[in-house]
Structure formats: structure tokens, C-alpha cells
XYZ file of C-alpha atoms in Angstrom:
211
model
C 80.775 65.939 112.528
C 79.584 67.085 115.976
C 77.991 70.164 114.405
C 76.190 67.952 111.882
C 74.969 65.705 114.729
C 73.618 68.749 116.575
C 71.822 69.979 113.461
C 70.357 66.527 112.804
C 69.253 66.153 116.433
C 67.545 69.539 116.265
C 65.742 68.481 113.088
C 64.601 65.187 114.636
C 63.258 66.997 117.686
C 61.364 69.491 115.531
C 59.642 66.675 113.640
C 58.619 64.890 116.864
C 55.811 65.850 119.230
C 56.561 68.854 121.407
C 58.169 68.256 124.792
C 55.769 69.084 127.630
C 56.450 72.053 129.912
C 57.274 69.750 132.827
C 59.629 67.568 130.770
C 61.345 70.699 129.468
C 61.755 71.876 133.069
C 63.252 68.523 134.137
C 65.584 68.637 131.138
C 66.845 72.135 132.027
C 67.241 71.416 135.743
C 69.105 68.188 135.045
C 71.648 70.015 132.893
C 71.998 72.752 135.498
C 72.306 70.568 138.593
C 73.666 67.132 137.660
C 77.259 66.128 136.936
C 76.244 63.647 134.231
C 73.211 65.250 132.553
C 73.787 63.209 129.388
C 72.207 60.290 131.288
C 68.843 61.974 130.661
C 66.838 60.369 127.844
C 66.016 63.793 126.391
C 63.368 65.048 124.000
C 63.761 62.735 120.995
C 64.354 59.488 122.870
C 61.669 60.496 125.336
C 59.135 60.780 122.521
C 60.229 57.358 121.255
C 59.706 55.821 124.706
C 56.301 57.474 125.003
C 55.215 56.250 121.578
C 56.368 52.674 122.223
C 54.510 52.730 125.532
C 51.342 53.976 123.837
C 51.615 51.190 121.249
C 51.912 48.552 123.985
C 49.322 50.187 126.306
C 50.906 48.456 129.305
C 49.176 47.755 132.583
C 52.496 47.406 134.371
C 55.807 49.049 133.462
C 59.171 48.438 135.127
C 62.039 50.900 134.791
C 65.531 50.221 136.131
C 67.335 53.550 136.468
C 65.103 56.520 137.320
C 67.756 59.270 137.381
C 65.709 62.510 137.356
C 62.469 60.883 136.226
C 62.316 62.143 132.642
C 61.990 58.723 130.990
C 59.663 57.559 133.765
C 57.110 60.216 132.853
C 57.498 59.513 129.134
C 56.842 55.803 129.655
C 53.900 56.545 131.950
C 52.119 58.375 129.118
C 51.141 55.038 127.566
C 49.791 53.338 130.681
C 46.445 51.608 130.303
C 43.681 52.915 132.605
C 44.485 51.790 136.145
C 48.031 50.867 135.126
C 51.178 51.437 137.153
C 54.870 52.014 136.654
C 57.568 50.824 139.046
C 60.845 52.715 138.756
C 64.013 51.819 140.641
C 67.106 53.878 141.399
C 70.005 53.641 143.840
C 70.549 57.396 144.279
C 68.619 58.543 147.360
C 69.966 62.099 147.027
C 67.660 62.743 144.063
C 64.549 61.303 145.694
C 62.909 64.508 146.966
C 63.388 66.373 143.692
C 62.186 63.449 141.578
C 59.121 62.916 143.770
C 58.381 66.599 143.282
C 58.426 66.150 139.511
C 56.124 63.147 139.786
C 53.689 65.132 141.936
C 53.603 67.923 139.350
C 52.830 65.418 136.577
C 49.512 64.346 138.060
C 50.606 60.740 137.493
C 52.166 60.215 140.903
C 49.399 57.837 142.010
C 50.442 55.472 139.219
C 54.176 55.761 139.908
C 55.864 53.514 142.470
C 59.338 54.889 143.145
C 61.811 52.454 144.734
C 65.231 53.375 146.120
C 67.717 50.520 146.504
C 69.274 47.514 144.788
C 67.280 46.711 141.649
C 68.310 43.051 141.702
C 66.742 42.722 145.164
C 63.651 44.823 144.382
C 62.591 43.349 141.003
C 61.653 39.892 142.393
C 59.230 41.572 144.821
C 57.317 43.476 142.129
C 54.131 41.757 140.976
C 53.938 40.643 137.368
C 53.314 40.342 134.605
C 55.497 43.138 133.273
C 54.194 44.444 129.943
C 56.991 46.944 129.251
C 60.450 47.316 130.802
C 63.205 49.882 130.320
C 66.717 49.096 131.579
C 68.955 52.161 131.855
C 71.208 51.652 134.862
C 74.637 50.250 135.779
C 75.711 48.414 132.627
C 77.583 45.561 134.307
C 74.319 44.277 135.798
C 72.121 44.670 132.708
C 72.173 40.930 132.000
C 70.999 40.158 135.523
C 68.187 42.722 135.319
C 67.169 41.342 131.936
C 66.833 37.784 133.238
C 64.867 38.889 136.299
C 62.501 40.878 134.086
C 62.121 38.024 131.597
C 60.867 35.827 134.451
C 58.070 38.321 135.106
C 57.235 39.144 131.480
C 54.384 37.687 129.456
C 54.420 36.698 125.801
C 54.404 39.919 123.786
C 56.044 42.005 126.510
C 58.584 44.594 125.346
C 61.982 45.030 127.003
C 64.143 48.047 126.153
C 67.837 48.332 127.039
C 69.626 51.660 126.636
C 73.242 52.534 125.727
C 73.936 49.300 123.844
C 76.172 50.958 121.223
C 78.257 52.795 123.847
C 79.345 55.619 121.522
C 80.197 53.049 118.854
C 82.869 51.431 121.000
C 81.133 48.018 120.913
C 82.720 47.365 117.512
C 86.232 48.126 118.813
C 88.306 44.949 119.094
C 90.461 46.566 121.814
C 87.557 47.837 123.901
C 87.755 48.565 127.644
C 86.149 46.277 130.224
C 82.811 48.090 130.407
C 82.479 48.162 126.623
C 83.305 44.438 126.497
C 80.533 43.763 129.021
C 78.007 45.625 126.869
C 79.176 43.904 123.670
C 79.022 40.495 125.346
C 75.431 41.057 126.459
C 74.516 42.315 122.981
C 75.843 39.075 121.509
C 73.931 37.015 124.062
C 70.707 38.871 123.275
C 71.272 38.494 119.531
C 71.297 34.720 120.067
C 68.438 34.609 122.581
C 65.669 32.620 120.903
C 63.154 33.662 123.555
C 62.818 37.119 121.997
C 62.456 39.010 118.735
C 65.133 41.666 118.746
C 66.494 44.760 117.014
C 68.910 47.548 117.946
C 67.738 51.041 117.051
C 70.682 53.435 116.464
C 68.932 56.150 118.478
C 71.367 58.272 120.499
C 73.602 55.676 122.202
C 71.681 52.652 120.930
C 68.381 51.190 122.146
C 67.855 47.413 122.123
C 64.211 46.444 121.514
C 63.307 42.916 122.580
C 59.852 41.327 122.396
C 59.252 38.157 124.379
C 57.976 35.366 122.139
């Protein structure tokens, strides 16, 4: 099954737009230097994020969970002229390397990189938010979602990653973290403020459009 998944992933990547040289470099360095490289969005999901961003053409993007900046740069591809992306992470150890990637991208003037507690930082970011991507500590996803909803306009798109949690969300005897993710999924499924759909891409991507 794993071999089939690898073959299918390779096929999906070949039928998507080519990964840029810089994104390929970030991908390789992340797998060489980080203990949890699977946290990287990667080629296929990165192209999905870029395409969704281009469809929205956002003036202001908010990302919770920068990691090594791969998804940040993918999302930034769709920014409207003069637009900006705010990305938040709690890991200060990666800051110098990630800022280096942003500088190489030529988009660093549009990227506002925040280090600290996302729940404290989000309220201080000007709205409206046109596109948001939540990919951070799962136990706080619901809090981030509500803070972002307050700053989002009608038609804004909110994306939440890892909502299938390797399929464990359908396990009746799930662990605490899985239960937290499943509980939020159920809450979002019943949230009448948004149109919603889970895409079974990688570990599951929840798409929510504010009504």
C-alpha cells in the first residue's frame, strides 16, 4: 500500500506545475536538517495552496505555522499587487534560515514574519483577512479559527491542515489529540457561518469559505 501511495504521489506531482528551484531547495534542506520534515507541505500540496491563492487573489494572507517557509512562499504566489502575507511561528531557532529563504524569493517585502504566540499575535494583525492557512499546534486550531473568523470578510477562504490525521479521526478509540481534531471537524461541519469541504489531500485539508 505504501509503495502504491508513493507511485500515486509521484504521478500527482508530475501532473502538477513544476516546483521552483527555491522551493525544491527548501524541501531538500528541510528533510536533511529537521527532525519532523513531514510537516512540510511539499510539492503537490504546495501547488494546491498556490492555485487556491491565485484564485482568491488575496490582499492579505494569514498563515499560522511557518515551519521552514515552504507553504508561505506558495501562498504568496497569489497575492494581489501590493498585498501582504503575515506568517506566525513559535520556533525562533528557524528564524534566520527562514528569513534567508524569504530574501531569496524576492517576496520578502510582502512577507511579515512573526515569532511568538499566534493567539496573542492574530488580534494585532490588521484585517480583513482574505485567505488564511492554519497548520500549527492542533489543540489550538479552534481558537485560531475563531480569531481569524473575526477578521475575515464575506468570501474569505480559511484552510486547516491535517484534519484527517492519518485516518485516525474515524477511530472510535482515538487518542486525545485525534479526538481534539475530530471534535473540531464536527464543529466546523455544523458551522453555518461557512461553506465547507474536506479535501483528502495528504493528511486532509479543510476548506472553509465565510458566508
